[in-house]
mmCIF file of C-alpha atoms in Angstrom:
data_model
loop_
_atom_site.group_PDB
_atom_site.id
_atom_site.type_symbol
_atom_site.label_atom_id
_atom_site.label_comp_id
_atom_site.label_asym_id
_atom_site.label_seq_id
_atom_site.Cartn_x
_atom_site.Cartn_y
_atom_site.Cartn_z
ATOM 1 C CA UNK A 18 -1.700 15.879 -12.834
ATOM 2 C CA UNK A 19 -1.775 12.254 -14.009
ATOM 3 C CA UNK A 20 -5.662 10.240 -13.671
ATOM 4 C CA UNK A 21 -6.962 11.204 -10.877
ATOM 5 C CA UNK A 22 -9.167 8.081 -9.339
ATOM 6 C CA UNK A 23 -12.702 6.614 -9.933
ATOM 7 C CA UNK A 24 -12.837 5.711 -6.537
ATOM 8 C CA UNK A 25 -11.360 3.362 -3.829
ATOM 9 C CA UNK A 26 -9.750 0.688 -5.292
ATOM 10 C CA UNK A 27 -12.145 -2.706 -4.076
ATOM 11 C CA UNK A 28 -9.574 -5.129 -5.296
ATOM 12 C CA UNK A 29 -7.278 -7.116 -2.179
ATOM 13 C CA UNK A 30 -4.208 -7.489 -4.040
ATOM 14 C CA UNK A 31 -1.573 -7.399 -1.014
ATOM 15 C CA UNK A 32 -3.838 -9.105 1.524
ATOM 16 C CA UNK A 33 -2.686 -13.022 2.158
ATOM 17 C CA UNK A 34 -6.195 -14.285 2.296
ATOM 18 C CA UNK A 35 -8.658 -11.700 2.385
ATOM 19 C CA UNK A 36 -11.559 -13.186 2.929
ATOM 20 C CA UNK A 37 -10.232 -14.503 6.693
ATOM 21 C CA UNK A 38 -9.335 -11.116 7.329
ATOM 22 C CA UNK A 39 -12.818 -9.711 6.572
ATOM 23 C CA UNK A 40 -14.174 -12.600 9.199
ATOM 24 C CA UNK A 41 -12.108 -11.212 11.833
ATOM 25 C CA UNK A 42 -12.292 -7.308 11.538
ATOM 26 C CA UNK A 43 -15.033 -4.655 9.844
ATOM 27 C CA UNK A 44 -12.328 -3.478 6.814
ATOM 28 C CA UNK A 45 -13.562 -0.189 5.168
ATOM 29 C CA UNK A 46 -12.240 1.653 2.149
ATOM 30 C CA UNK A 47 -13.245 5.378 1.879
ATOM 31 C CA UNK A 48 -12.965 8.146 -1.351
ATOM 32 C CA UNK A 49 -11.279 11.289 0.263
ATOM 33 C CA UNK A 50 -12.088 15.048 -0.369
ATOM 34 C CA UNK A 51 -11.830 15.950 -4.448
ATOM 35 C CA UNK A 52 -8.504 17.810 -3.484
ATOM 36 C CA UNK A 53 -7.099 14.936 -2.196
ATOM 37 C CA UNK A 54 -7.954 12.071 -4.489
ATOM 38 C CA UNK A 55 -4.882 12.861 -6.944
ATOM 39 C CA UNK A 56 -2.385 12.108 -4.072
ATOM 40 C CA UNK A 57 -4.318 9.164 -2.019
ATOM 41 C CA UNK A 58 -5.494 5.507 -3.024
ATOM 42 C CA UNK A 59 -8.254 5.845 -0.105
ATOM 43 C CA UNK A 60 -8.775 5.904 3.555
ATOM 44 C CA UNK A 61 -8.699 2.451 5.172
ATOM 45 C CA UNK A 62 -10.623 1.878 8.299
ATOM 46 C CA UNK A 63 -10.475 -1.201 10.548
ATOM 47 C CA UNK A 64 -12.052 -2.058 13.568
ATOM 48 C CA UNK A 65 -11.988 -5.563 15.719
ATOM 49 C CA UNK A 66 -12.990 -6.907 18.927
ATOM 50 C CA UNK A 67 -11.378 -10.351 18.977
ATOM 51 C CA UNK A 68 -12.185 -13.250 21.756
ATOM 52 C CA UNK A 69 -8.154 -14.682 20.265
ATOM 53 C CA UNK A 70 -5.717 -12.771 19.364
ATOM 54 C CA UNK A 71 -5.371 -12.928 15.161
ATOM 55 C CA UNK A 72 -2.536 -11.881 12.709
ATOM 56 C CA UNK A 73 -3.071 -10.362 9.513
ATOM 57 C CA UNK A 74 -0.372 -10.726 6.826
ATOM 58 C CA UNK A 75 -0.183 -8.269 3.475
ATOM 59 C CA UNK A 76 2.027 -7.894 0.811
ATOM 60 C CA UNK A 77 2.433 -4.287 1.139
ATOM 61 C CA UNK A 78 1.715 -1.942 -1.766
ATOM 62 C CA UNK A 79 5.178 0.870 -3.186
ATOM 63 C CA UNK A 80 3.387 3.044 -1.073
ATOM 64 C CA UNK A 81 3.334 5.988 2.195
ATOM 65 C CA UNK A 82 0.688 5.129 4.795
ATOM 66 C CA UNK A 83 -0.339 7.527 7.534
ATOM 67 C CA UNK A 84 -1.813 4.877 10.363
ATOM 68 C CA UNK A 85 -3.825 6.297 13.179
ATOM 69 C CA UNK A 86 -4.134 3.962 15.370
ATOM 70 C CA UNK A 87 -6.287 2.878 19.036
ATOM 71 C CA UNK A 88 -5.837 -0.065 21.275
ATOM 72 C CA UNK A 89 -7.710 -1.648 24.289
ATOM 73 C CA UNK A 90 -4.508 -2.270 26.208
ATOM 74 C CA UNK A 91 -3.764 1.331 27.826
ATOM 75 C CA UNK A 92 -1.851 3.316 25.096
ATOM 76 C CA UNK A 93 -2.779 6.594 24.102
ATOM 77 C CA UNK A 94 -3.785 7.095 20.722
ATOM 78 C CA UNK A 95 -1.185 7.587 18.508
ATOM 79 C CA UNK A 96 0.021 8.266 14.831
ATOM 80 C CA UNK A 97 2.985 6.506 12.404
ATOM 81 C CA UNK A 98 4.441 6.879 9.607
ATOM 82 C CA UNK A 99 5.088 3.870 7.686
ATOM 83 C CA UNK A 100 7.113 3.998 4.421
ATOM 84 C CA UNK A 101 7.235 0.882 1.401
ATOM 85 C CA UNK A 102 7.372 -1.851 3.074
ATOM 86 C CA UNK A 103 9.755 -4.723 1.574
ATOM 87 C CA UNK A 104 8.638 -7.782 3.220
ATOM 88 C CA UNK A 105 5.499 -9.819 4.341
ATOM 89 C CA UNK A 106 4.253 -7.188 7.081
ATOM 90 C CA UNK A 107 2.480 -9.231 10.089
ATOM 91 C CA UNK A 108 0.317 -7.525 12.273
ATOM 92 C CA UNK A 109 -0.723 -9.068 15.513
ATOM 93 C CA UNK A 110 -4.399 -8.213 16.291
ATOM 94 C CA UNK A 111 -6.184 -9.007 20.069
ATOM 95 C CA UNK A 112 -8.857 -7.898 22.244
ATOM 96 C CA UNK A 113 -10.697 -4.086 20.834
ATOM 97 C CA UNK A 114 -9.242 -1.662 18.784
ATOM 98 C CA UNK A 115 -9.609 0.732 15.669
ATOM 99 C CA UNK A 116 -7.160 2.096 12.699
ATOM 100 C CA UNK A 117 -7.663 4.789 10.814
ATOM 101 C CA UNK A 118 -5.119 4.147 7.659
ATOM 102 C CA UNK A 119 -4.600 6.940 4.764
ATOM 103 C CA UNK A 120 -2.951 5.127 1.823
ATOM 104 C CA UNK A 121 -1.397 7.496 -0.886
ATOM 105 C CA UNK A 122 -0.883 6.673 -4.616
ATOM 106 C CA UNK A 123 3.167 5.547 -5.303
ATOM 107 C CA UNK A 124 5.102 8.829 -5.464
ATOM 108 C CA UNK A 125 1.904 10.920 -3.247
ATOM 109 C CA UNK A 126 3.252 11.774 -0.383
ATOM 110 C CA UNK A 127 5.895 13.622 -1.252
ATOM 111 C CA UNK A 128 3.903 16.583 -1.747
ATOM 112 C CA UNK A 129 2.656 16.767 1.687
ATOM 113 C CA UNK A 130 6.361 16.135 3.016
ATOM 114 C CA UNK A 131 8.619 18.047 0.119
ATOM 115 C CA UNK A 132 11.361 18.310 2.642
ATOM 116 C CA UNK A 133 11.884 15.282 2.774
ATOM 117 C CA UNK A 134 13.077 12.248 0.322
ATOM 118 C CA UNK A 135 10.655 9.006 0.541
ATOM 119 C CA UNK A 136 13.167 6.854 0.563
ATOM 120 C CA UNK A 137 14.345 8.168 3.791
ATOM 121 C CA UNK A 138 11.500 5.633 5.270
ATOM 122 C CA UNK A 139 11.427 2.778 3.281
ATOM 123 C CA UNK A 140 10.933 -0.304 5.097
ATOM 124 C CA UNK A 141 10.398 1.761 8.431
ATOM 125 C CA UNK A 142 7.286 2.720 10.672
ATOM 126 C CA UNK A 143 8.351 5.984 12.839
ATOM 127 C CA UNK A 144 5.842 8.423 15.141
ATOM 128 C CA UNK A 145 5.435 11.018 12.640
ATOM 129 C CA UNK A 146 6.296 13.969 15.473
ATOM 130 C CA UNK A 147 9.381 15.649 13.485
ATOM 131 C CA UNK A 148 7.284 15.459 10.228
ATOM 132 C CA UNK A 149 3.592 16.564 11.276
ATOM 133 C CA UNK A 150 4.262 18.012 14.645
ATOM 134 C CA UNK A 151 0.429 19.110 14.907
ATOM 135 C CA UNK A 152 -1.345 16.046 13.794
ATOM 136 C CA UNK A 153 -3.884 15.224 16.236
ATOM 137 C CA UNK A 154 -4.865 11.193 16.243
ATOM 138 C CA UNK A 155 -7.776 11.362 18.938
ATOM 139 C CA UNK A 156 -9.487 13.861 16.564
ATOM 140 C CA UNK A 157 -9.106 11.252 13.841
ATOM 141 C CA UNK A 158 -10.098 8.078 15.958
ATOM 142 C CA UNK A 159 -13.006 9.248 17.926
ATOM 143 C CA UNK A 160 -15.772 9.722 15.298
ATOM 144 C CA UNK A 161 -18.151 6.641 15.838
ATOM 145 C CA UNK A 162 -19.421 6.781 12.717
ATOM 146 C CA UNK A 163 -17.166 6.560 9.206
ATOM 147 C CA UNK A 164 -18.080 9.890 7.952
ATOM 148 C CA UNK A 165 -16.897 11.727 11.017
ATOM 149 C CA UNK A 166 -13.618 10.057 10.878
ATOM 150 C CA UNK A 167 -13.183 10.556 7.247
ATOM 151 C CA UNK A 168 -14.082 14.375 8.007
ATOM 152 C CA UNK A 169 -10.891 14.336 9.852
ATOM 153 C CA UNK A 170 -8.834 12.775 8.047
ATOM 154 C CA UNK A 171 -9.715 15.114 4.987
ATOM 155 C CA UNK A 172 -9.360 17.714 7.658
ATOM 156 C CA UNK A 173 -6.265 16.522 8.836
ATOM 157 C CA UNK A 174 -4.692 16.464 5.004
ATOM 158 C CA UNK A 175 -6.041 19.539 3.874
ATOM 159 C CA UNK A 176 -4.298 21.496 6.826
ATOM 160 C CA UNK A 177 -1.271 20.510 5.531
ATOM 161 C CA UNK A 178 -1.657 22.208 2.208
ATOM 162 C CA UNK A 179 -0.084 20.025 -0.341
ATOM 163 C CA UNK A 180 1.501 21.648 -2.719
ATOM 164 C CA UNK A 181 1.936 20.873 -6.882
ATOM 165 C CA UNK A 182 4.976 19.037 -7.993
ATOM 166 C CA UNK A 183 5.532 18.230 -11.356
ATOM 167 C CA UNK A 184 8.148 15.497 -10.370
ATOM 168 C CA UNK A 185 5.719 13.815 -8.000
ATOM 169 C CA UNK A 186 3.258 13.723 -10.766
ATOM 170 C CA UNK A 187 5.278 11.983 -13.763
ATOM 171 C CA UNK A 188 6.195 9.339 -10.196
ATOM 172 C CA UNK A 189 2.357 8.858 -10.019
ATOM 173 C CA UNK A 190 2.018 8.393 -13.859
ATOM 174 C CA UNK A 191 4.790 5.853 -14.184
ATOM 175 C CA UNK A 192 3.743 3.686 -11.270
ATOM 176 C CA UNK A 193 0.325 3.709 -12.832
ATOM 177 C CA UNK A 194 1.850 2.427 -16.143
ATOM 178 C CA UNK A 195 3.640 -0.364 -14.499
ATOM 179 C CA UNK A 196 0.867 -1.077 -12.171
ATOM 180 C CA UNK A 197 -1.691 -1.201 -15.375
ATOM 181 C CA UNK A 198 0.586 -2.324 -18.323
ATOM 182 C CA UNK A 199 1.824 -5.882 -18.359
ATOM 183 C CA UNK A 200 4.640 -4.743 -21.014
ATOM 184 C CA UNK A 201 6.434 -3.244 -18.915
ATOM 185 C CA UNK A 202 9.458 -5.197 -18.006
ATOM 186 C CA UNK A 203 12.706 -3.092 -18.635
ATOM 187 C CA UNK A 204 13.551 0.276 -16.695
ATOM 188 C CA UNK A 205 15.898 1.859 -19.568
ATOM 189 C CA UNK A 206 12.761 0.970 -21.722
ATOM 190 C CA UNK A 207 10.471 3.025 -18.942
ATOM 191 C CA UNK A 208 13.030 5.493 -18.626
ATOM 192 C CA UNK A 209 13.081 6.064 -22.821
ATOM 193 C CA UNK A 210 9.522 6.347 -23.298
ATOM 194 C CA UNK A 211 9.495 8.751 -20.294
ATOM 195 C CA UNK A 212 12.059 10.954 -21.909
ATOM 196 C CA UNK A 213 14.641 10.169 -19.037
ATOM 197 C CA UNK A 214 18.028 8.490 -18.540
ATOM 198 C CA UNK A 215 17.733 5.294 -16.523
ATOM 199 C CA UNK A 216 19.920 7.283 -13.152
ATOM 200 C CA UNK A 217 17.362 9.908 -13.436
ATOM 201 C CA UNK A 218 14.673 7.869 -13.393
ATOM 202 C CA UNK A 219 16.132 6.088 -10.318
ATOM 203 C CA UNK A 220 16.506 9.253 -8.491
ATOM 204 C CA UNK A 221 12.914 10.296 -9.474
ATOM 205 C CA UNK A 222 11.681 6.923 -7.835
ATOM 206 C CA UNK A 223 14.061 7.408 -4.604
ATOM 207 C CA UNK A 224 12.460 10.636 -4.084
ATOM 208 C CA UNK A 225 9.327 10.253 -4.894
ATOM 209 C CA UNK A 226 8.458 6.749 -4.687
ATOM 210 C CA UNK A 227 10.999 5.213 -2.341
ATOM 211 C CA UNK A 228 12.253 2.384 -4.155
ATOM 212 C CA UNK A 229 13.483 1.756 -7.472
ATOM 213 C CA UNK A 230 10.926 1.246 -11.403
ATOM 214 C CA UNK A 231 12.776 -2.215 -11.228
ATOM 215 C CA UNK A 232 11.225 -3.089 -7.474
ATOM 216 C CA UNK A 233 7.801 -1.815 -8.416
ATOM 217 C CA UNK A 234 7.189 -4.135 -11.338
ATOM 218 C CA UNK A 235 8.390 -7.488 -9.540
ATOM 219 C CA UNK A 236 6.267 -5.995 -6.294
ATOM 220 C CA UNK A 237 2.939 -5.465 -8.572
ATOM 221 C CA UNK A 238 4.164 -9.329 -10.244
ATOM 222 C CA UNK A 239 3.940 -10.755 -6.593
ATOM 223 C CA UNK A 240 0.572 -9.308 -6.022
ATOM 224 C CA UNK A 241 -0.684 -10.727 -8.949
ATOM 225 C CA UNK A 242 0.706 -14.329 -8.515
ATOM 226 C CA UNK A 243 -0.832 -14.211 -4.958
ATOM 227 C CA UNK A 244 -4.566 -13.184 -6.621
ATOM 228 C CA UNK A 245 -3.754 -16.126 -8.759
ATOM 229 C CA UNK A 246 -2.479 -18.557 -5.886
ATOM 230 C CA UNK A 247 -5.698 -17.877 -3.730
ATOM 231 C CA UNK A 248 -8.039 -17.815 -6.377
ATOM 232 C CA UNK A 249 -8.110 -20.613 -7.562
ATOM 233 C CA UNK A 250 -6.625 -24.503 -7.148
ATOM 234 C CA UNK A 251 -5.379 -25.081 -11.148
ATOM 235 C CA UNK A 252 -3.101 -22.347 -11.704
ATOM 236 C CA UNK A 253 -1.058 -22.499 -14.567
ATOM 237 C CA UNK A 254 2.305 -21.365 -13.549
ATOM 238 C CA UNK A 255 4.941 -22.224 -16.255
ATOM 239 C CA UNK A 256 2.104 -19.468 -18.425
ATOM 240 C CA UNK A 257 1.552 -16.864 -15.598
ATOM 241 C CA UNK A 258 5.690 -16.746 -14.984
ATOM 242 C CA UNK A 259 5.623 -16.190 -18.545
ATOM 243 C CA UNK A 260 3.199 -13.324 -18.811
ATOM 244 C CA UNK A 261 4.315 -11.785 -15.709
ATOM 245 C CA UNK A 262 7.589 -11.650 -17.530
ATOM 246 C CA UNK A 263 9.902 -14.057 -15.307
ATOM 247 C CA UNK A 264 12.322 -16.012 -17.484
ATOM 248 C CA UNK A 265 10.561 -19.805 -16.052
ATOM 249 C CA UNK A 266 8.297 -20.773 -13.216
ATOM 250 C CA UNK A 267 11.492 -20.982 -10.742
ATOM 251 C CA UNK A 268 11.896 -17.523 -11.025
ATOM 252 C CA UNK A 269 8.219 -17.246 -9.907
ATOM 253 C CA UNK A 270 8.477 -19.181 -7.421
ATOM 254 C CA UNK A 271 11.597 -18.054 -6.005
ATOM 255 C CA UNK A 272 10.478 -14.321 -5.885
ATOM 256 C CA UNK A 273 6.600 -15.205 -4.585
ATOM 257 C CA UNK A 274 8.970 -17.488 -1.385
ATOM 258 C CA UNK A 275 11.085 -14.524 -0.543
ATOM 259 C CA UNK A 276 8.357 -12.277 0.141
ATOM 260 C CA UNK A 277 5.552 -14.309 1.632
ATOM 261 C CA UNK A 278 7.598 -16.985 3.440
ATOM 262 C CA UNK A 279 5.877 -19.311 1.463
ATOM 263 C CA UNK A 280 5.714 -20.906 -1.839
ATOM 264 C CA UNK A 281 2.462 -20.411 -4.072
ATOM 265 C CA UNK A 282 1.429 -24.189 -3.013
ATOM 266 C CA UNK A 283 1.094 -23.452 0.683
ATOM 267 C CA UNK A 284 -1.657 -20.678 0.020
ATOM 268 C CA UNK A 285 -4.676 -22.653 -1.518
ATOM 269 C CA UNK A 286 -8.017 -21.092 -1.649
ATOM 270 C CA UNK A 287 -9.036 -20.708 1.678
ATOM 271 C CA UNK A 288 -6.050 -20.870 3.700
ATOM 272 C CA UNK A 289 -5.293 -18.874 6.335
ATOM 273 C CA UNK A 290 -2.357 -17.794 8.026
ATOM 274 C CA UNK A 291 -1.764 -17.475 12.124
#
Protein backbone atom coordinates (compact mmCIF):
# COMPACT_ATOMS: atom_id res chain seq x y z
CA UNK A 1 0.00 0.00 0.00
CA UNK A 2 1.47 3.41 -0.88
CA UNK A 3 1.89 6.20 2.48
CA UNK A 4 -0.74 5.84 4.32
CA UNK A 5 -1.66 9.51 5.97
CA UNK A 6 -0.42 11.59 8.99
CA UNK A 7 -3.67 12.88 9.37
CA UNK A 8 -6.36 15.17 7.78
CA UNK A 9 -4.95 17.27 5.44
CA UNK A 10 -5.50 21.20 7.17
CA UNK A 11 -4.49 22.89 4.00
CA UNK A 12 -7.75 24.70 1.75
CA UNK A 13 -6.35 24.23 -1.54
CA UNK A 14 -9.74 23.94 -3.67
CA UNK A 15 -11.75 26.35 -1.52
CA UNK A 16 -12.23 29.99 -3.41
CA UNK A 17 -11.73 31.96 -0.28
CA UNK A 18 -11.65 29.96 2.68
CA UNK A 19 -11.63 32.06 5.23
CA UNK A 20 -15.43 33.49 4.15
CA UNK A 21 -16.47 30.09 4.11
CA UNK A 22 -15.31 29.35 7.69
CA UNK A 23 -17.45 32.74 8.71
CA UNK A 24 -20.47 31.26 7.36
CA UNK A 25 -20.48 27.47 8.36
CA UNK A 26 -18.61 25.26 11.37
CA UNK A 27 -16.14 23.22 8.61
CA UNK A 28 -14.60 20.09 10.31
CA UNK A 29 -11.98 17.69 9.04
CA UNK A 30 -11.86 14.24 10.79
CA UNK A 31 -8.95 11.13 10.70
CA UNK A 32 -11.06 7.91 9.97
CA UNK A 33 -10.62 4.35 11.50
CA UNK A 34 -6.72 2.96 10.91
CA UNK A 35 -8.33 0.58 8.23
CA UNK A 36 -9.58 3.23 6.41
CA UNK A 37 -6.95 5.93 6.31
CA UNK A 38 -5.07 4.25 3.19
CA UNK A 39 -8.21 4.80 0.99
CA UNK A 40 -9.70 8.29 2.48
CA UNK A 41 -8.23 11.97 2.68
CA UNK A 42 -10.71 12.54 5.81
CA UNK A 43 -14.24 13.00 6.81
CA UNK A 44 -15.56 16.53 6.19
CA UNK A 45 -18.30 17.83 8.33
CA UNK A 46 -20.28 21.05 7.81
CA UNK A 47 -22.95 22.55 9.54
CA UNK A 48 -24.79 26.18 8.99
CA UNK A 49 -27.68 28.06 10.09
CA UNK A 50 -27.69 31.08 7.78
CA UNK A 51 -30.07 34.38 8.29
CA UNK A 52 -29.09 34.78 3.89
CA UNK A 53 -28.74 32.32 1.83
CA UNK A 54 -24.64 31.92 0.91
CA UNK A 55 -22.74 30.05 -1.92
CA UNK A 56 -19.64 28.32 -1.49
CA UNK A 57 -17.37 27.82 -4.53
CA UNK A 58 -14.30 25.01 -4.62
CA UNK A 59 -12.05 23.89 -7.02
CA UNK A 60 -12.73 20.34 -6.58
CA UNK A 61 -9.95 17.88 -5.76
CA UNK A 62 -9.31 14.27 -8.67
CA UNK A 63 -11.30 12.76 -6.19
CA UNK A 64 -14.75 10.28 -5.06
CA UNK A 65 -16.84 11.96 -2.35
CA UNK A 66 -19.58 10.14 -0.47
CA UNK A 67 -21.92 13.34 0.74
CA UNK A 68 -24.51 12.69 3.37
CA UNK A 69 -26.42 15.27 3.44
CA UNK A 70 -29.62 17.18 5.77
CA UNK A 71 -31.65 20.21 4.98
CA UNK A 72 -34.20 22.47 6.84
CA UNK A 73 -36.53 22.64 3.86
CA UNK A 74 -38.53 19.17 4.14
CA UNK A 75 -36.30 16.53 2.37
CA UNK A 76 -35.45 13.43 3.86
CA UNK A 77 -32.01 12.76 4.50
CA UNK A 78 -30.26 11.50 1.80
CA UNK A 79 -26.88 10.18 0.30
CA UNK A 80 -24.80 11.01 -3.27
CA UNK A 81 -22.30 10.03 -4.96
CA UNK A 82 -20.25 12.60 -6.50
CA UNK A 83 -17.36 11.69 -8.86
CA UNK A 84 -14.15 14.36 -10.06
CA UNK A 85 -15.59 17.18 -10.57
CA UNK A 86 -14.24 19.31 -13.70
CA UNK A 87 -15.44 22.70 -13.07
CA UNK A 88 -15.89 25.45 -10.34
CA UNK A 89 -18.62 23.46 -8.20
CA UNK A 90 -21.14 26.15 -6.54
CA UNK A 91 -23.10 25.18 -3.78
CA UNK A 92 -26.01 27.26 -2.69
CA UNK A 93 -26.29 27.27 1.15
CA UNK A 94 -29.67 28.84 3.20
CA UNK A 95 -31.50 28.55 6.31
CA UNK A 96 -30.14 25.06 8.74
CA UNK A 97 -28.54 22.18 7.60
CA UNK A 98 -25.62 19.57 8.07
CA UNK A 99 -23.18 17.41 5.61
CA UNK A 100 -21.47 14.68 6.44
CA UNK A 101 -18.69 14.42 3.42
CA UNK A 102 -16.15 11.27 3.15
CA UNK A 103 -13.36 12.37 0.78
CA UNK A 104 -11.12 9.44 -0.56
CA UNK A 105 -7.46 9.71 -1.73
CA UNK A 106 -7.31 9.90 -5.98
CA UNK A 107 -7.71 6.29 -7.15
CA UNK A 108 -9.58 5.17 -3.31
CA UNK A 109 -12.68 4.38 -4.05
CA UNK A 110 -12.38 1.95 -6.32
CA UNK A 111 -11.83 -0.58 -3.81
CA UNK A 112 -15.04 -0.11 -2.11
CA UNK A 113 -16.86 -0.11 -5.66
CA UNK A 114 -14.51 -2.76 -7.80
CA UNK A 115 -17.43 -3.29 -10.06
CA UNK A 116 -17.39 -0.44 -11.22
CA UNK A 117 -14.91 1.99 -13.36
CA UNK A 118 -14.49 5.66 -11.70
CA UNK A 119 -14.72 7.24 -14.59
CA UNK A 120 -18.18 6.09 -15.02
CA UNK A 121 -19.00 9.30 -12.63
CA UNK A 122 -16.79 11.87 -13.45
CA UNK A 123 -18.25 15.17 -13.41
CA UNK A 124 -21.62 13.65 -12.00
CA UNK A 125 -23.44 13.61 -8.49
CA UNK A 126 -26.00 10.46 -8.52
CA UNK A 127 -28.09 8.87 -5.25
CA UNK A 128 -25.78 6.14 -4.62
CA UNK A 129 -28.94 3.42 -4.43
CA UNK A 130 -27.59 0.93 -7.31
CA UNK A 131 -24.05 1.17 -5.75
CA UNK A 132 -24.61 0.98 -1.80
CA UNK A 133 -28.15 -0.19 -1.69
CA UNK A 134 -27.91 -0.44 2.29
CA UNK A 135 -26.29 2.78 3.19
CA UNK A 136 -28.24 4.37 5.78
CA UNK A 137 -27.77 8.49 5.85
CA UNK A 138 -29.99 9.23 9.05
CA UNK A 139 -27.60 6.88 10.94
CA UNK A 140 -24.76 9.03 9.65
CA UNK A 141 -26.43 12.56 10.19
CA UNK A 142 -28.03 12.24 13.51
CA UNK A 143 -25.05 12.05 15.95
CA UNK A 144 -24.97 15.60 17.64
CA UNK A 145 -21.71 15.37 18.49
CA UNK A 146 -18.58 14.72 15.80
CA UNK A 147 -17.48 11.53 17.25
CA UNK A 148 -20.83 9.85 16.91
CA UNK A 149 -21.06 10.79 13.36
CA UNK A 150 -17.59 9.80 12.57
CA UNK A 151 -18.51 6.36 14.38
CA UNK A 152 -20.81 5.95 11.53
CA UNK A 153 -19.22 6.84 8.96
CA UNK A 154 -16.27 4.40 9.92
CA UNK A 155 -19.17 2.10 10.50
CA UNK A 156 -20.70 2.76 7.40
CA UNK A 157 -17.16 2.06 5.36
CA UNK A 158 -16.10 -0.78 7.19
CA UNK A 159 -19.43 -2.70 6.32
CA UNK A 160 -18.53 -2.51 3.01
CA UNK A 161 -15.34 -4.46 3.32
CA UNK A 162 -12.89 -2.95 0.99
CA UNK A 163 -10.93 -5.12 -0.50
CA UNK A 164 -6.83 -4.93 -1.64
CA UNK A 165 -6.05 -3.89 -5.13
CA UNK A 166 -2.75 -3.60 -6.28
CA UNK A 167 -3.90 -1.37 -9.28
CA UNK A 168 -5.72 1.03 -6.99
CA UNK A 169 -2.61 1.31 -4.99
CA UNK A 170 0.17 2.25 -7.72
CA UNK A 171 -3.26 5.04 -8.72
CA UNK A 172 -2.81 6.31 -5.09
CA UNK A 173 1.06 6.40 -5.37
CA UNK A 174 1.17 8.26 -8.65
CA UNK A 175 -1.36 10.91 -7.73
CA UNK A 176 0.69 11.42 -4.63
CA UNK A 177 3.83 11.98 -6.82
CA UNK A 178 2.16 14.51 -8.94
CA UNK A 179 0.35 16.03 -6.11
CA UNK A 180 3.91 16.32 -4.09
CA UNK A 181 6.56 16.61 -6.92
CA UNK A 182 6.70 19.81 -8.90
CA UNK A 183 8.79 17.82 -11.72
CA UNK A 184 6.33 16.23 -12.85
CA UNK A 185 5.13 17.62 -16.09
CA UNK A 186 5.08 14.83 -18.85
CA UNK A 187 2.76 11.60 -18.67
CA UNK A 188 5.11 9.26 -20.97
CA UNK A 189 7.78 10.52 -18.42
CA UNK A 190 5.22 9.31 -15.39
CA UNK A 191 4.32 6.42 -17.28
CA UNK A 192 8.39 5.38 -17.75
CA UNK A 193 9.38 5.78 -14.31
CA UNK A 194 6.23 3.79 -13.37
CA UNK A 195 7.25 0.94 -15.57
CA UNK A 196 4.09 1.50 -17.86
CA UNK A 197 3.22 2.49 -21.44
CA UNK A 198 1.54 5.89 -21.59
CA UNK A 199 -2.27 3.89 -22.83
CA UNK A 200 -1.82 1.83 -19.82
CA UNK A 201 -1.28 4.37 -17.66
CA UNK A 202 -4.39 6.15 -19.06
CA UNK A 203 -6.51 3.20 -18.48
CA UNK A 204 -5.08 2.81 -14.91
CA UNK A 205 -6.23 6.53 -14.24
CA UNK A 206 -9.81 5.93 -16.01
CA UNK A 207 -10.34 3.18 -13.69
CA UNK A 208 -9.04 4.11 -10.85
CA UNK A 209 -8.82 7.71 -10.75
CA UNK A 210 -11.39 8.95 -13.24
CA UNK A 211 -9.56 11.24 -15.31
CA UNK A 212 -6.43 11.22 -17.07
CA UNK A 213 -2.13 11.80 -15.23
CA UNK A 214 -2.30 14.80 -17.75
CA UNK A 215 -5.68 16.40 -15.95
CA UNK A 216 -4.34 15.75 -12.48
CA UNK A 217 -1.18 17.80 -12.79
CA UNK A 218 -2.86 21.02 -14.44
CA UNK A 219 -5.85 20.37 -11.64
CA UNK A 220 -3.14 20.28 -8.60
CA UNK A 221 -1.37 23.60 -10.86
CA UNK A 222 -4.81 25.44 -10.47
CA UNK A 223 -4.98 24.79 -6.82
CA UNK A 224 -1.79 26.10 -6.30
CA UNK A 225 -2.13 29.36 -8.38
CA UNK A 226 -5.41 29.97 -6.40
CA UNK A 227 -3.29 29.54 -2.78
CA UNK A 228 -1.06 32.00 -4.49
CA UNK A 229 -3.89 34.42 -5.88
CA UNK A 230 -5.57 34.67 -2.34
CA UNK A 231 -2.62 34.79 -0.41
CA UNK A 232 -1.21 37.39 -1.11
CA UNK A 233 -1.52 40.91 -3.34
CA UNK A 234 2.28 40.77 -5.20
CA UNK A 235 2.25 37.58 -6.88
CA UNK A 236 4.77 36.98 -9.26
CA UNK A 237 3.16 35.31 -12.13
CA UNK A 238 5.50 35.29 -15.22
CA UNK A 239 7.84 32.95 -12.16
CA UNK A 240 4.93 30.85 -10.68
CA UNK A 241 3.68 29.96 -14.58
CA UNK A 242 7.15 29.03 -14.86
CA UNK A 243 7.55 26.71 -11.92
CA UNK A 244 4.20 25.34 -12.26
CA UNK A 245 5.48 24.33 -15.63
CA UNK A 246 3.14 26.44 -18.10
CA UNK A 247 5.07 27.60 -21.16
CA UNK A 248 4.24 31.81 -20.10
CA UNK A 249 1.87 33.54 -17.75
CA UNK A 250 -1.03 33.37 -20.56
CA UNK A 251 -1.10 29.89 -20.23
CA UNK A 252 -1.66 30.50 -16.47
CA UNK A 253 -3.99 32.61 -16.81
CA UNK A 254 -5.96 31.03 -19.40
CA UNK A 255 -6.21 27.65 -17.48
CA UNK A 256 -6.83 29.45 -13.76
CA UNK A 257 -10.15 31.55 -16.13
CA UNK A 258 -11.55 28.33 -17.41
CA UNK A 259 -11.99 26.78 -14.19
CA UNK A 260 -12.86 29.50 -11.73
CA UNK A 261 -14.74 31.88 -14.06
CA UNK A 262 -12.33 34.27 -13.16
CA UNK A 263 -8.93 35.49 -13.79
CA UNK A 264 -6.27 35.42 -10.83
CA UNK A 265 -6.85 39.42 -10.52
CA UNK A 266 -10.50 39.19 -9.55
CA UNK A 267 -9.65 36.98 -6.37
CA UNK A 268 -7.51 39.35 -4.08
CA UNK A 269 -7.01 38.50 -0.53
CA UNK A 270 -10.16 38.71 0.98
CA UNK A 271 -12.59 38.49 -1.68
CA UNK A 272 -15.47 36.69 -1.63
CA UNK A 273 -17.67 35.23 -4.01
CA UNK A 274 -21.82 35.26 -3.97
Amino acid sequence: MSAQNSGPRRDTRGIVDAADLFAHVRFRRHEPAPELRPYLEHYWLIDWDLPQPYASHVVPHPSVNLVFQRYDDGRPDFLELSGVGLALDTRKLAGRGRVCGIQFRPGGFRPFAPGFAVSEWTDRVIPVDSVFPSADPTAVLSPDRDEGRVAALDAFLLGLGPRPDPQAELAMALVDRIRHDRTVRRVDTLAREAGLSARSLQRLFAAHVGVGPKWVVLRYRIHEALEHAESTDAVDWARLAAELGYADQAHLVRDFTATLGAPPSALRPGTSRT
